[in-house]
mmCIF file of C-alpha atoms in Angstrom:
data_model
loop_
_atom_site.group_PDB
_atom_site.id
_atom_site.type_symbol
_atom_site.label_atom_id
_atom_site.label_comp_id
_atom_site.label_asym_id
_atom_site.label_seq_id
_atom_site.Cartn_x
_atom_site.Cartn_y
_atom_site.Cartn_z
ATOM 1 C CA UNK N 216 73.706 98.036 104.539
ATOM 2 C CA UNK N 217 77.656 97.035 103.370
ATOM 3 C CA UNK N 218 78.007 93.422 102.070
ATOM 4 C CA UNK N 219 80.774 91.826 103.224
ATOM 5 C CA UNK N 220 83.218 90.599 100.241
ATOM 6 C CA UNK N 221 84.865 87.280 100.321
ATOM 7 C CA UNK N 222 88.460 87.254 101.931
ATOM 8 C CA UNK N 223 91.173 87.591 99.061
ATOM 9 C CA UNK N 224 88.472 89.000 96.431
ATOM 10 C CA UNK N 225 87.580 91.647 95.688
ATOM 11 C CA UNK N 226 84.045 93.710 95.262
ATOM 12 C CA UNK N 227 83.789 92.554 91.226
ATOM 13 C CA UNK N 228 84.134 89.084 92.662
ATOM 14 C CA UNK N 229 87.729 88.635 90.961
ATOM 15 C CA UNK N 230 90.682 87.483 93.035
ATOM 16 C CA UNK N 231 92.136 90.765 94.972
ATOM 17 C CA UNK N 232 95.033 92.164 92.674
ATOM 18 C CA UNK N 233 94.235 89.865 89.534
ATOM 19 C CA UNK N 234 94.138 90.976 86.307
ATOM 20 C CA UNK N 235 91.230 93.786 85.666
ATOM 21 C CA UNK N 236 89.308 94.171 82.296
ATOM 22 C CA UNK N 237 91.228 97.553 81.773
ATOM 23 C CA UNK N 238 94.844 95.483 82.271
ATOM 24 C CA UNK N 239 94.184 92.200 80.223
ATOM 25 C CA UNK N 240 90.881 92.441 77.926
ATOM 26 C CA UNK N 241 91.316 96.101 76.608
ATOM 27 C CA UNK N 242 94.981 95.556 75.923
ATOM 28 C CA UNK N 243 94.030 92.213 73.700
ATOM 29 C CA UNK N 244 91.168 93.586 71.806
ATOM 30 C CA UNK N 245 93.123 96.550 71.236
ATOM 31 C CA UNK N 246 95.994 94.602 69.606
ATOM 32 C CA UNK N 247 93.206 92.174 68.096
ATOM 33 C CA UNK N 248 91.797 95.102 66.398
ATOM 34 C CA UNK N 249 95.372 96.339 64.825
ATOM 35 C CA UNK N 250 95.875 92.902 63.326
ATOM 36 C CA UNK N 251 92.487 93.490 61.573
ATOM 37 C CA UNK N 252 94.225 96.825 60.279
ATOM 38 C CA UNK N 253 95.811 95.426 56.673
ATOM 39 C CA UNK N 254 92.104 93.428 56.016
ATOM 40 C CA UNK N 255 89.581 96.490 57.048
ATOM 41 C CA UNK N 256 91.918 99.711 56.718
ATOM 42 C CA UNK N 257 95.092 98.567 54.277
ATOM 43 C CA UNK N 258 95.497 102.520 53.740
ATOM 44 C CA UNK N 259 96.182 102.613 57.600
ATOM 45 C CA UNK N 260 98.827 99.802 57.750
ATOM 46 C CA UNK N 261 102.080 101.391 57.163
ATOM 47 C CA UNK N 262 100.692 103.863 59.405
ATOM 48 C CA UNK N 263 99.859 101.921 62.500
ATOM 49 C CA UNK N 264 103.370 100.074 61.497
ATOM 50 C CA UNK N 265 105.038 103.402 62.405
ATOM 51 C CA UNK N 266 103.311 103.989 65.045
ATOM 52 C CA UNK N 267 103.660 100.706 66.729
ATOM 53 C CA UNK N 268 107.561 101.233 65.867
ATOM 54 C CA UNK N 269 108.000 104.567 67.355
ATOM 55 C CA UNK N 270 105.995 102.851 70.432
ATOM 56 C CA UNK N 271 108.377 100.401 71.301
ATOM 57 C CA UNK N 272 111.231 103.055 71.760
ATOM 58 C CA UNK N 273 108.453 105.115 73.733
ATOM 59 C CA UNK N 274 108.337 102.572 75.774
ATOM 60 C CA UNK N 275 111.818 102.299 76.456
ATOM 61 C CA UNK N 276 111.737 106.261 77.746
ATOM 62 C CA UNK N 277 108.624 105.005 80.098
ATOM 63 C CA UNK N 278 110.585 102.303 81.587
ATOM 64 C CA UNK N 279 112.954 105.316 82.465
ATOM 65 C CA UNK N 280 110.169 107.603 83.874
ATOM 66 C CA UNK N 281 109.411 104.465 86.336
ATOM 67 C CA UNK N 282 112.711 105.523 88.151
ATOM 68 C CA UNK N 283 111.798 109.250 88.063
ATOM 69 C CA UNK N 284 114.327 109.752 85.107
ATOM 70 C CA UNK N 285 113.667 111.732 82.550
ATOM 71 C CA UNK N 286 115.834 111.170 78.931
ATOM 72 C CA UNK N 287 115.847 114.348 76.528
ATOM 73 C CA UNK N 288 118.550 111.768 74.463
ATOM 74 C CA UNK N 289 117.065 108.541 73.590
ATOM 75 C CA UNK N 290 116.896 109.238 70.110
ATOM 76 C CA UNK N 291 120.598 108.408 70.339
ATOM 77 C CA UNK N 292 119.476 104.209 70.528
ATOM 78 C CA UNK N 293 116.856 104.599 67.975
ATOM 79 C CA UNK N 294 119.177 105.758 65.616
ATOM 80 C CA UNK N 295 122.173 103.583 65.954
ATOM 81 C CA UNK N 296 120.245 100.842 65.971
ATOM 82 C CA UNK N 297 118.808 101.917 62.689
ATOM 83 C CA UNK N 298 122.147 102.835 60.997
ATOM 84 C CA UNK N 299 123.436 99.339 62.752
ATOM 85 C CA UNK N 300 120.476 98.258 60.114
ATOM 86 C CA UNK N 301 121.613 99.883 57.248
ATOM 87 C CA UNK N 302 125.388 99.375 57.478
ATOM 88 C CA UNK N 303 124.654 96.093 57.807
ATOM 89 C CA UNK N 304 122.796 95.555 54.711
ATOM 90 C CA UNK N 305 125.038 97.807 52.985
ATOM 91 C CA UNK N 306 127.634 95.666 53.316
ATOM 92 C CA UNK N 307 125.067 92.045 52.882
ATOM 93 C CA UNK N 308 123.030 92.781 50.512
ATOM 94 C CA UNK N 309 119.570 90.491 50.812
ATOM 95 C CA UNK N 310 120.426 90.049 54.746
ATOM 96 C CA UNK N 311 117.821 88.370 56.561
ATOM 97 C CA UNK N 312 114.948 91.073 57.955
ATOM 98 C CA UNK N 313 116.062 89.220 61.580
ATOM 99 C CA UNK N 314 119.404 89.802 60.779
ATOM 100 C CA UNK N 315 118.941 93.417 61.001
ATOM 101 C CA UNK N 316 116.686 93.986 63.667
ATOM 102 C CA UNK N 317 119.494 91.541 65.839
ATOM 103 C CA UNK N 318 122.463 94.144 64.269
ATOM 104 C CA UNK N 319 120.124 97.596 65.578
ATOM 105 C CA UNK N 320 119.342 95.467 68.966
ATOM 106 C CA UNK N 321 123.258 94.440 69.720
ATOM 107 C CA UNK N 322 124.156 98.450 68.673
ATOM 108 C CA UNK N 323 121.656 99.929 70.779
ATOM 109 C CA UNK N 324 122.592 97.271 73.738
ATOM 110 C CA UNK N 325 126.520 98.531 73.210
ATOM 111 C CA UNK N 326 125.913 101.954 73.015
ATOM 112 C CA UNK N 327 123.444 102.359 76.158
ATOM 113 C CA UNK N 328 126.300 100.548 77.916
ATOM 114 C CA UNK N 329 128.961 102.563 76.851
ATOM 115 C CA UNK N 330 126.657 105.510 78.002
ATOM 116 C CA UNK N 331 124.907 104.263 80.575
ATOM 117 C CA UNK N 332 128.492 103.510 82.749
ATOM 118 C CA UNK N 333 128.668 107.321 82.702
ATOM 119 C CA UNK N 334 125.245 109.011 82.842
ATOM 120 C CA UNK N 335 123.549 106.816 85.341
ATOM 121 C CA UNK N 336 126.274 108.929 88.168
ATOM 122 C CA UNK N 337 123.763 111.356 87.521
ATOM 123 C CA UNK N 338 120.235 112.267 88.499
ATOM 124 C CA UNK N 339 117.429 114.624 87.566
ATOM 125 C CA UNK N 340 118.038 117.133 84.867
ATOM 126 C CA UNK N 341 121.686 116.363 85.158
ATOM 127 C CA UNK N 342 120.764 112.900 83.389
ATOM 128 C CA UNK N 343 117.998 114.439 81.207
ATOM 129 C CA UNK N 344 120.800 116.472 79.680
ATOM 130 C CA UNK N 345 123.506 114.323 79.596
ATOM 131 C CA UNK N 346 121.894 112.112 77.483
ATOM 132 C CA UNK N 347 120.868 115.094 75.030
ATOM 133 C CA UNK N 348 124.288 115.804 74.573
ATOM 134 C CA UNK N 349 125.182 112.088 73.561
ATOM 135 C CA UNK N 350 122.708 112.104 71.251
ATOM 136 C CA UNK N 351 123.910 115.504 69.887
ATOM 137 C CA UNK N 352 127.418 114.005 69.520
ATOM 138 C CA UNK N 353 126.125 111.293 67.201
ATOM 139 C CA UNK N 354 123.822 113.677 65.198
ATOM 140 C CA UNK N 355 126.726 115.804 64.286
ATOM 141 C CA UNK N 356 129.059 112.922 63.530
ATOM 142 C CA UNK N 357 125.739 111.485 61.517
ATOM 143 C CA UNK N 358 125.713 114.357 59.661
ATOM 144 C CA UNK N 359 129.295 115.605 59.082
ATOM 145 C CA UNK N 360 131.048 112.069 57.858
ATOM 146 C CA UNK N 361 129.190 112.159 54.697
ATOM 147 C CA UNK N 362 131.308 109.286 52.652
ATOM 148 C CA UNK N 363 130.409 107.081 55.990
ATOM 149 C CA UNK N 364 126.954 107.866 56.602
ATOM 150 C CA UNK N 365 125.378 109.309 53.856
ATOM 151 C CA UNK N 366 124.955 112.793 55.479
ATOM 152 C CA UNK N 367 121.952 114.780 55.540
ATOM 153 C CA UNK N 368 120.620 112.373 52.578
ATOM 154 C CA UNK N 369 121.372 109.127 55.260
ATOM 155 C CA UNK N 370 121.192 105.740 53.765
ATOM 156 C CA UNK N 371 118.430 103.932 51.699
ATOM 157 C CA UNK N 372 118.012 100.284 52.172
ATOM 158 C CA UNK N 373 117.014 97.827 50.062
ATOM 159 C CA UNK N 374 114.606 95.011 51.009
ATOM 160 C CA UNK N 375 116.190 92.098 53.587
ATOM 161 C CA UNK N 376 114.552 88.785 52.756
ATOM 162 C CA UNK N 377 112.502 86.634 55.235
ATOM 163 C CA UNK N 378 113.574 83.360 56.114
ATOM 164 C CA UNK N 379 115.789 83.728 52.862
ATOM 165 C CA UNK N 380 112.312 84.405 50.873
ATOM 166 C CA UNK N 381 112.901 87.745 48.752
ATOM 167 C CA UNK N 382 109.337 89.060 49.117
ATOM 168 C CA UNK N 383 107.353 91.532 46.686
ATOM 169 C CA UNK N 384 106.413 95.038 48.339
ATOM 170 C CA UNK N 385 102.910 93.882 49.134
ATOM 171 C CA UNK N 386 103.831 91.113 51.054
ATOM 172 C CA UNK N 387 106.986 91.809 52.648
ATOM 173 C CA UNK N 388 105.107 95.346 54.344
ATOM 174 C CA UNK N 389 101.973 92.196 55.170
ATOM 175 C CA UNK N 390 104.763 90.474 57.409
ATOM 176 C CA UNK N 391 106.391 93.513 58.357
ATOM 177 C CA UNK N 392 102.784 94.336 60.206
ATOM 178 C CA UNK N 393 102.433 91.164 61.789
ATOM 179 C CA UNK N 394 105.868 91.042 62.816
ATOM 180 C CA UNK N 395 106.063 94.411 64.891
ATOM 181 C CA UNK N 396 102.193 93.496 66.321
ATOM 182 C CA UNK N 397 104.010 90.218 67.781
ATOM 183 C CA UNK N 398 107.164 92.426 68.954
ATOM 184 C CA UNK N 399 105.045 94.958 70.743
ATOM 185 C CA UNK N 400 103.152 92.206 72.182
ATOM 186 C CA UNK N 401 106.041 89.931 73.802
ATOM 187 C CA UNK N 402 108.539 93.008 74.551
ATOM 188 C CA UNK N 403 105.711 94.899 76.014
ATOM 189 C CA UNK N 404 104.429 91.984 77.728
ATOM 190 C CA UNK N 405 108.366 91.020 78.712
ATOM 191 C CA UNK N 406 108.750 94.954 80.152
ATOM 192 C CA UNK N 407 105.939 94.478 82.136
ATOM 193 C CA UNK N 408 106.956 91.269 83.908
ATOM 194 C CA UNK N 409 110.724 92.517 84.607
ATOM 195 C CA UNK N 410 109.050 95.945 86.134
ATOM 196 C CA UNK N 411 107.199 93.621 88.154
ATOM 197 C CA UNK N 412 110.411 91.563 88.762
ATOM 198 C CA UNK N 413 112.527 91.709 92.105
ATOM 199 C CA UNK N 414 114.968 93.352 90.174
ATOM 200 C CA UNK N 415 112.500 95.812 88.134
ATOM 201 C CA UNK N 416 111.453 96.427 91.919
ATOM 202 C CA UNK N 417 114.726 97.837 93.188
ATOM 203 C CA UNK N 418 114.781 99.980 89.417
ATOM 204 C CA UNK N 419 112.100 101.866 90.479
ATOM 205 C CA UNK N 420 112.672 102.489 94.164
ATOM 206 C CA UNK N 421 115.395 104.844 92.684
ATOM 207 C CA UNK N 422 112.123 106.655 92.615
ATOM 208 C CA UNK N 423 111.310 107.126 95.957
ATOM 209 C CA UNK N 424 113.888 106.048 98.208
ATOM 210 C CA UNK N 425 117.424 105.437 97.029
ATOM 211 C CA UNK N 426 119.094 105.850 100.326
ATOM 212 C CA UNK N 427 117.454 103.069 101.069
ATOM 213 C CA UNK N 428 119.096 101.034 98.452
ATOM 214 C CA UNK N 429 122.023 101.907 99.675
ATOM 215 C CA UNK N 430 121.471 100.827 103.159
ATOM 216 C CA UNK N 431 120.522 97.389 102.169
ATOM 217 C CA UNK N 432 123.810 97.104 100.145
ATOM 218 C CA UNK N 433 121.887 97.575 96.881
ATOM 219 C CA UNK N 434 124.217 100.075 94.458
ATOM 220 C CA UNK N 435 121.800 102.353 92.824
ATOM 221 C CA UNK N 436 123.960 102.483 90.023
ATOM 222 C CA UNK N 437 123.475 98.827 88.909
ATOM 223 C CA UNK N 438 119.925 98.798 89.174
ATOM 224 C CA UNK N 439 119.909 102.084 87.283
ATOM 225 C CA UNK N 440 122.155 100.745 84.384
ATOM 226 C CA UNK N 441 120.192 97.377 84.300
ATOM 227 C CA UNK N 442 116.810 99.647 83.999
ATOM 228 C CA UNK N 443 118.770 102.051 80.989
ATOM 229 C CA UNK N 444 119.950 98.823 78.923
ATOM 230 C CA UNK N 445 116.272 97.496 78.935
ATOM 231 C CA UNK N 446 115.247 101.026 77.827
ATOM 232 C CA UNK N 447 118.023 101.142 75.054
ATOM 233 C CA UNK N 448 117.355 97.734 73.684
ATOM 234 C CA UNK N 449 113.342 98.830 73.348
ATOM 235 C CA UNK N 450 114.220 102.140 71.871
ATOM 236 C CA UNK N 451 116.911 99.756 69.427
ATOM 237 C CA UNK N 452 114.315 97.838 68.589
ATOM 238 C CA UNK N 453 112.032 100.400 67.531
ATOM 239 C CA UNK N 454 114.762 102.172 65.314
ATOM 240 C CA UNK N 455 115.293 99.168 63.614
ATOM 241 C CA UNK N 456 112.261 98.574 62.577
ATOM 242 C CA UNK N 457 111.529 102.273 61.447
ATOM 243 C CA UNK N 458 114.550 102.179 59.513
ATOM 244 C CA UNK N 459 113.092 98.416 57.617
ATOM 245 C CA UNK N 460 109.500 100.374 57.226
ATOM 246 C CA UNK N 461 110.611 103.816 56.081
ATOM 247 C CA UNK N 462 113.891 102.080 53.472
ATOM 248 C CA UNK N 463 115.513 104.976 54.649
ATOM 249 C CA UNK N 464 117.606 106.464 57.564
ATOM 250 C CA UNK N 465 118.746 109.833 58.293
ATOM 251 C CA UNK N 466 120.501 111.996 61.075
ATOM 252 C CA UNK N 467 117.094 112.878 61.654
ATOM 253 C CA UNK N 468 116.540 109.811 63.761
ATOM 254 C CA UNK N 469 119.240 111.280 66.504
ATOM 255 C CA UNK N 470 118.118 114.826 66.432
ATOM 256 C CA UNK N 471 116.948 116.425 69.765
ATOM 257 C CA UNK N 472 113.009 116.818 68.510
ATOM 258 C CA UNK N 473 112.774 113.162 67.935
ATOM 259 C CA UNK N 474 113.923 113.021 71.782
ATOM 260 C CA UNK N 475 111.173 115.416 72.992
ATOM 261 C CA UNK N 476 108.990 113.754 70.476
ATOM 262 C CA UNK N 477 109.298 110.037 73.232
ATOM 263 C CA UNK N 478 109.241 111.944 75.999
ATOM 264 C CA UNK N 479 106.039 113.653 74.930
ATOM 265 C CA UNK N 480 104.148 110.799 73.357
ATOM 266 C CA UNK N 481 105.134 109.022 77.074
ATOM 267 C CA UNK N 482 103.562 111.683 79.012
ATOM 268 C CA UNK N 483 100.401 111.497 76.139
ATOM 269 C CA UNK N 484 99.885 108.179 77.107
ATOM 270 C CA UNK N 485 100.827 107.791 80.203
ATOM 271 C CA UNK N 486 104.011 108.261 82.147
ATOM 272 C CA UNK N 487 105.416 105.601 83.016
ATOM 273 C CA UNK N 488 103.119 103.355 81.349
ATOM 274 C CA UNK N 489 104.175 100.368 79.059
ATOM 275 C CA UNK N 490 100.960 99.950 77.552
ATOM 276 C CA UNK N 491 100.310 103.852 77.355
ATOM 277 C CA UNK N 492 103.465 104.555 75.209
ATOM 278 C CA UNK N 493 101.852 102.391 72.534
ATOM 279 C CA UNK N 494 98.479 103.965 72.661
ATOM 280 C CA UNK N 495 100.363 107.848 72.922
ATOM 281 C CA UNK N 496 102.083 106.647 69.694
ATOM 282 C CA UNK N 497 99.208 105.510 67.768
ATOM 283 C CA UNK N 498 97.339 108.910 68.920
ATOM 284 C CA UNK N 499 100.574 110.985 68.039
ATOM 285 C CA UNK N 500 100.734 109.376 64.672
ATOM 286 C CA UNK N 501 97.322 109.375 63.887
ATOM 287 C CA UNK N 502 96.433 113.180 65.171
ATOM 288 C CA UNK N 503 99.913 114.240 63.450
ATOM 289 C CA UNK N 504 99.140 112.663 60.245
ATOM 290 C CA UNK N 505 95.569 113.822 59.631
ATOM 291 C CA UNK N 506 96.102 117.339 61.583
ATOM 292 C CA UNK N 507 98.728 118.131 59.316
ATOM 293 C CA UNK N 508 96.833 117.403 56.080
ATOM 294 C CA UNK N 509 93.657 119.240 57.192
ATOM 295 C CA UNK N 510 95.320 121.716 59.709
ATOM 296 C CA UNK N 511 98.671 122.090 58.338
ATOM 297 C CA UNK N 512 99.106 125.687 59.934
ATOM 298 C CA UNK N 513 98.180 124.629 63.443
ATOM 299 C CA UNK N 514 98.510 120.909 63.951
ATOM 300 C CA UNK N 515 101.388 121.587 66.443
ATOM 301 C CA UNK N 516 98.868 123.834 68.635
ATOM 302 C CA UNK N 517 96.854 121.080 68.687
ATOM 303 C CA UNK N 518 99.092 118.582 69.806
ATOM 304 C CA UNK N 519 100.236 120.918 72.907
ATOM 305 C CA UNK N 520 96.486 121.848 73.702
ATOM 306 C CA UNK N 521 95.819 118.090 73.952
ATOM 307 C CA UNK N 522 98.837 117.342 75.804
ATOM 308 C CA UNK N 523 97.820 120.281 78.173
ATOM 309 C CA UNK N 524 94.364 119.079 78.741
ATOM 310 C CA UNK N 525 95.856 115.448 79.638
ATOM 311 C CA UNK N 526 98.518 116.901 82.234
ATOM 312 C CA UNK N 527 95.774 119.269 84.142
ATOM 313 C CA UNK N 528 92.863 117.196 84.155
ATOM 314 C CA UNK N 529 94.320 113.505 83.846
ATOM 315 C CA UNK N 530 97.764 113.410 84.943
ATOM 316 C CA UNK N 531 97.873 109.502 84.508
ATOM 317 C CA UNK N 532 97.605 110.041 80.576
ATOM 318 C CA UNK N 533 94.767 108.720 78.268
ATOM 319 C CA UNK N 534 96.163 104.802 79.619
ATOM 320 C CA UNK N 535 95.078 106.119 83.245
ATOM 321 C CA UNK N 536 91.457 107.711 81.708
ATOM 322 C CA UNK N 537 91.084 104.669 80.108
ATOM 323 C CA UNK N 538 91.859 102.318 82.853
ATOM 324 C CA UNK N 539 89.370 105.254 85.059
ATOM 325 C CA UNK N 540 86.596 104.158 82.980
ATOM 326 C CA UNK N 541 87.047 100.330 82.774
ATOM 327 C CA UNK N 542 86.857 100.288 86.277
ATOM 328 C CA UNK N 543 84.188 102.407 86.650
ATOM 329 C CA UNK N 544 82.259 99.937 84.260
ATOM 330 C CA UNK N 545 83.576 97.103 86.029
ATOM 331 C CA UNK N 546 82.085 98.500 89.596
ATOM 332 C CA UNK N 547 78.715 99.237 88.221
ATOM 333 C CA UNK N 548 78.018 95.464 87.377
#
């Protein structure tokens, strides 16, 4: 005999389309558990730091993948907002850690605009390429302009200060930490609202139905561009705060590989998903990292046989198994 549920809730006795376990509690103990990182696992923190990093620009190739676009060139962001980083403290020696990060976001912003007026004519693997050939165009001028960028040896940079403080090692990487947690936690929780926004709405009917856009006087253009400088200023952020952890950027940052490297820790986690492109990264990182120090011959085959397994058998990425099992959970009670 079926039991009739209260109108507006839904069988788990929540109201219908509120917040789930999977999409509010998992997400919170998940980033409670990374801020417990430098007290139970301090050999793990510059690790997760990386990780968390690399996520952010992740993210910005998900917010992409929400339209149906596909970027093989995002690299390009990540690394002029880093060398925005380094130029900047080149030439200001002890410049503020916020300082920085604001000099990679307002290069990253610029640059997907310059870009972005011209690629976002384009769809499919049209746009995918496009933006590979950008990226190109920067790694070669990266690495050929030596007396400007440092060439293949890029550009080491020295410590910023914090709030003016000049900070040991110890406990400038301590802040560092607890500064990219809060950064993954308001962008990515600031990604997820404009997605759910009117105008993060019309981004990702581009999807499905663009005529349609076009019908109600909505250029598909605009909301594309709008949608490619949120992804730019993510993946700017990101760079920028690799460039801070690692003291170092190279051409390396704009090569293609570290373009696949998004787009495949995106589909690890979960295409399209905000919340997926951190947990890809910290997988990534962490499989990458101890694969290649115990399995240094075939860490790569590992990586693809994963990243196989996810697209046959769940094509929502490990967010989506995740999510799968929360809810299962959740309907059992």
């Amino acid at each position: 005999m079926t039991h009739a549920t209260e109108p507006g809730k839904s069988r788990q006795g929540r109201p219908a389309g509120g917040p789930s376990m999977a999409g509010t509690v998992l997400p919170l103990a998940g980033l409670a558990l990374l801020a417990l990182v430098p007290l139970g696992a301090p050999g793990m923190q510059l690790l997760v730091n990386l990780a968390l990093a690399k996520g952010l620009a992740v993210a910005g190739v998900s917010v992409l993948l929400r339209a149906g676009q596909v970027s093989f060139g995002h690299a390009l962001y990540f690394a002029v907002a880093a060398y925005a980083g380094a130029f900047l403290m080149t030439a200001l020696p002890g410049a503020d850690l916020a300082l920085v990060l604001l000099a990679g976001l307002l290069g990253a912003v610029v640059a997907g605009l310059c870009v972005g007026l011209f690629v976002v004519r384009y769809r499919g693997i049209f746009f995918g390429m496009l933006n590979l050939a950008f990226s190109m165009i920067f790694w070669s001028f990266l690495e050929k302009f030596y007396h400007i960028t440092g060439g293949a040896d890029g550009i080491r940079l020295p410590r910023p200060t914090v709030l003016g403080m000049d900070l040991d090692r110890a406990s400038f990487e301590l802040v560092l930490f607890y500064l990219t947690l809060t950064l993954v936690l308001g962008l990515g929780w600031a990604t997820i609202r404009w997605l759910a926004s009117p105008a993060g709405q019309i981004f990702q009917t581009l999807k499905t139905n663009e005529t349609r856009l076009e019908y109600l006087g909505v250029s598909p253009r605009r909301a594309l561009l709008w949608g490619y400088l949120v992804s730019a200023a993510l993946c700017g952020i990101g760079g920028a705060l690799m460039g801070v952890t690692q003291g170092v950027v190279t051409p390396e940052y704009a090569w293609w590989i570290r373009s696949g490297e998004m787009v495949f820790i995106a589909v690890l986690g979960g295409a399209g998903s905000v919340r997926g492109a951190f947990v890809g990264a910290l997988i990534y990182e962490l499989v990458r990292t101890y694969a290649s120090a115990y399995a240094g011959d075939v860490w790569q085959m590992l990586l693809g046989g994963f990243l196989l397994v996810i697209i046959l058998f769940a094509p929502r990425g490990v967010i989506g198994m995740i999510e799968t099992l929360a809810h299962r959970g959740e309907a059992r009670k």
